[in-house]
PDB file of C-alpha atoms in Angstrom:
ATOM      1  CA  MET A 254      38.814 -41.481 -54.434  1.00 58.00           C
ATOM      2  CA  THR A 255      41.185 -39.854 -51.917  1.00 62.00           C
ATOM      3  CA  SER A 256      44.773 -39.435 -52.998  1.00 74.00           C
ATOM      4  CA  ARG A 257      47.648 -40.264 -50.716  1.00 69.00           C
ATOM      5  CA  ARG A 258      48.568 -36.564 -50.528  1.00 73.00           C
ATOM      6  CA  ARG A 259      45.022 -35.606 -49.480  1.00 68.00           C
ATOM      7  CA  PHE A 260      45.001 -38.413 -46.899  1.00 62.00           C
ATOM      8  CA  ILE A 261      48.260 -37.132 -45.380  1.00 72.00           C
ATOM      9  CA  GLN A 262      46.714 -33.647 -45.174  1.00 69.00           C
ATOM     10  CA  ILE A 263      43.523 -34.873 -43.490  1.00 71.00           C
ATOM     11  CA  VAL A 264      45.015 -37.200 -40.834  1.00 63.00           C
ATOM     12  CA  PRO A 265      46.670 -34.500 -38.647  1.00 70.00           C
ATOM     13  CA  VAL A 266      43.511 -32.374 -38.695  1.00 65.00           C
ATOM     14  CA  ALA A 267      41.328 -35.335 -37.736  1.00 58.00           C
ATOM     15  CA  GLY A 268      43.741 -36.299 -34.957  1.00 60.00           C
ATOM     16  CA  ALA A 269      43.789 -32.774 -33.534  1.00 60.00           C
ATOM     17  CA  THR A 270      39.993 -32.674 -33.604  1.00 62.00           C
ATOM     18  CA  LEU A 271      39.749 -35.940 -31.677  1.00 55.00           C
ATOM     19  CA  LEU A 272      42.278 -34.773 -29.082  1.00 53.00           C
ATOM     20  CA  GLY A 273      40.346 -31.542 -28.607  1.00 55.00           C
ATOM     21  CA  ALA A 274      37.107 -33.432 -28.079  1.00 47.00           C
ATOM     22  CA  ARG A 275      38.788 -35.696 -25.515  1.00 47.00           C
ATOM     23  CA  ALA A 276      40.147 -32.713 -23.604  1.00 44.00           C
ATOM     24  CA  ALA A 277      36.679 -31.176 -23.454  1.00 45.00           C
ATOM     25  CA  VAL A 278      35.259 -34.373 -21.957  1.00 44.00           C
ATOM     26  CA  ALA A 279      38.112 -34.560 -19.444  1.00 48.00           C
ATOM     27  CA  GLN A 280      37.332 -31.040 -18.263  1.00 59.00           C
ATOM     28  CA  ALA A 281      33.765 -31.835 -17.267  1.00 80.00           C
ATOM     29  CA  LYS A 282      31.727 -29.150 -15.618  1.00 95.00           C
ATOM     30  CA  MET A 283      31.881 -29.296 -11.836  1.00 97.00           C
ATOM     31  CA  LEU A 284      28.860 -28.961  -9.573  1.00 98.00           C
ATOM     32  CA  ASP A 285      28.455 -25.450  -8.153  1.00 97.00           C
ATOM     33  CA  GLU A 286      28.332 -25.580  -4.356  1.00 97.00           C
ATOM     34  CA  LYS A 287      25.760 -22.756  -4.526  1.00 97.00           C
ATOM     35  CA  ASP A 288      23.322 -24.862  -6.551  1.00 97.00           C
ATOM     36  CA  PRO A 289      20.052 -25.134  -4.550  1.00 97.00           C
ATOM     37  CA  THR A 290      20.234 -28.942  -4.363  1.00 97.00           C
ATOM     38  CA  ALA A 291      23.905 -28.800  -3.353  1.00 97.00           C
ATOM     39  CA  VAL A 292      23.095 -26.273  -0.620  1.00 97.00           C
ATOM     40  CA  GLN A 293      20.199 -28.399   0.638  1.00 97.00           C
ATOM     41  CA  LEU A 294      22.463 -31.472   0.851  1.00 98.00           C
ATOM     42  CA  LYS A 295      25.364 -29.414   2.260  1.00 98.00           C
ATOM     43  CA  TYR A 296      27.644 -30.499  -0.608  1.00 98.00           C
ATOM     44  CA  VAL A 297      31.257 -29.351  -0.438  1.00 98.00           C
ATOM     45  CA  ALA A 298      33.948 -30.131  -3.018  1.00 98.00           C
ATOM     46  CA  ASP A 299      36.567 -30.354  -0.251  1.00 98.00           C
ATOM     47  CA  VAL A 300      35.683 -32.571   2.707  1.00 97.00           C
ATOM     48  CA  ALA A 301      37.776 -30.319   4.972  1.00 97.00           C
ATOM     49  CA  ARG A 302      34.891 -27.812   4.758  1.00 97.00           C
ATOM     50  CA  ALA A 303      32.180 -30.369   5.622  1.00 97.00           C
ATOM     51  CA  ASP A 304      29.764 -29.728   8.491  1.00 96.00           C
ATOM     52  CA  LYS A 305      31.663 -31.377  11.363  1.00 96.00           C
ATOM     53  CA  ALA A 306      28.424 -32.139  13.216  1.00 97.00           C
ATOM     54  CA  LEU A 307      27.183 -34.305  10.327  1.00 97.00           C
ATOM     55  CA  TYR A 308      30.343 -35.609   8.661  1.00 97.00           C
ATOM     56  CA  LYS A 309      31.844 -38.934   9.760  1.00 97.00           C
ATOM     57  CA  ALA A 310      35.512 -39.676   9.086  1.00 96.00           C
ATOM     58  CA  GLY A 311      36.167 -41.459   5.804  1.00 96.00           C
ATOM     59  CA  GLN A 312      33.015 -40.329   4.032  1.00 97.00           C
ATOM     60  CA  LEU A 313      34.046 -39.099   0.576  1.00 97.00           C
ATOM     61  CA  CYS A 314      32.164 -38.882  -2.691  1.00 97.00           C
ATOM     62  CA  ASN A 315      34.523 -41.420  -4.299  1.00 96.00           C
ATOM     63  CA  ASN A 316      33.471 -44.110  -1.812  1.00 95.00           C
ATOM     64  CA  CYS A 317      29.757 -43.251  -1.850  1.00 96.00           C
ATOM     65  CA  ALA A 318      27.390 -45.725  -3.498  1.00 96.00           C
ATOM     66  CA  LEU A 319      26.014 -42.885  -5.651  1.00 97.00           C
ATOM     67  CA  TYR A 320      29.390 -41.927  -7.185  1.00 97.00           C
ATOM     68  CA  GLN A 321      29.249 -42.881 -10.872  1.00 96.00           C
ATOM     69  CA  GLY A 322      32.945 -43.125 -11.605  1.00 95.00           C
ATOM     70  CA  LYS A 323      36.012 -45.058 -10.571  1.00 95.00           C
ATOM     71  CA  ALA A 324      37.469 -44.361  -7.142  1.00 92.00           C
ATOM     72  CA  SER A 325      40.565 -42.956  -8.839  1.00 94.00           C
ATOM     73  CA  ASP A 326      38.595 -40.422 -10.935  1.00 96.00           C
ATOM     74  CA  PRO A 327      39.091 -36.844  -9.693  1.00 97.00           C
ATOM     75  CA  SER A 328      35.379 -36.212 -10.285  1.00 97.00           C
ATOM     76  CA  ALA A 329      32.319 -38.047 -11.559  1.00 97.00           C
ATOM     77  CA  PRO A 330      28.568 -37.646 -11.982  1.00 97.00           C
ATOM     78  CA  CYS A 331      26.175 -38.186  -9.077  1.00 97.00           C
ATOM     79  CA  PRO A 332      22.490 -38.917  -9.748  1.00 97.00           C
ATOM     80  CA  LEU A 333      21.467 -36.498  -6.999  1.00 97.00           C
ATOM     81  CA  PHE A 334      22.859 -33.659  -9.098  1.00 96.00           C
ATOM     82  CA  ALA A 335      21.901 -34.924 -12.563  1.00 92.00           C
ATOM     83  CA  ASN A 336      23.053 -32.658 -15.401  1.00 91.00           C
ATOM     84  CA  LYS A 337      24.347 -30.041 -12.955  1.00 95.00           C
ATOM     85  CA  GLY A 338      27.985 -31.107 -13.054  1.00 96.00           C
ATOM     86  CA  ASN A 339      30.353 -33.631 -11.533  1.00 98.00           C
ATOM     87  CA  VAL A 340      31.052 -33.955  -7.840  1.00 98.00           C
ATOM     88  CA  ALA A 341      34.625 -33.932  -6.579  1.00 98.00           C
ATOM     89  CA  ALA A 342      36.069 -37.288  -5.501  1.00 97.00           C
ATOM     90  CA  LYS A 343      37.177 -35.702  -2.227  1.00 98.00           C
ATOM     91  CA  GLY A 344      33.810 -33.992  -1.753  1.00 98.00           C
ATOM     92  CA  TRP A 345      30.973 -34.831   0.623  1.00 98.00           C
ATOM     93  CA  CYS A 346      27.235 -34.269   1.187  1.00 98.00           C
ATOM     94  CA  THR A 347      24.616 -35.378   3.707  1.00 98.00           C
ATOM     95  CA  ALA A 348      23.268 -38.026   1.299  1.00 97.00           C
ATOM     96  CA  TYR A 349      26.473 -40.074   1.623  1.00 97.00           C
ATOM     97  CA  ALA A 350      25.749 -43.807   1.245  1.00 96.00           C
ATOM     98  CA  PRO A 351      28.543 -46.319   1.971  1.00 94.00           C
ATOM     99  CA  GLY A 352      29.561 -48.880  -0.616  1.00 90.00           C
ATOM    100  CA  GLY A 353      30.899 -46.903  -3.557  1.00 82.00           C
ATOM    101  CA  PRO A 354      33.799 -47.609  -5.939  1.00 82.00           C
ATOM    102  CA  ALA A 355      36.553 -47.142  -3.332  1.00 70.00           C
ATOM    103  CA  LYS A 356      34.897 -49.733  -1.076  1.00 64.00           C
ATOM    104  CA  LYS A 357      34.774 -52.490  -3.724  1.00 54.00           C
TER     105      LYS A 357
END
């Protein structure tokens, strides 16, 4: 049986642990632009650096059909780069497919 004193000692530690775990999730690993798949698809985390010959105005990761987050998320997973890190919301690659979260 846990005493009230022990409970009061445990609660702050448990709360700090949960906050730390949440912060780690919020700081998800970002996709490295030098990753072979990223290079092949010409991925850039900042659309301003996109290949102007291929990029069409308005194409961003956060409005791509493959973006697996909300349009307001600063980054999210993309199935093209599974387990390699999140793509930036304001990023772009040649596999852009219209119809993502920002378009709904």
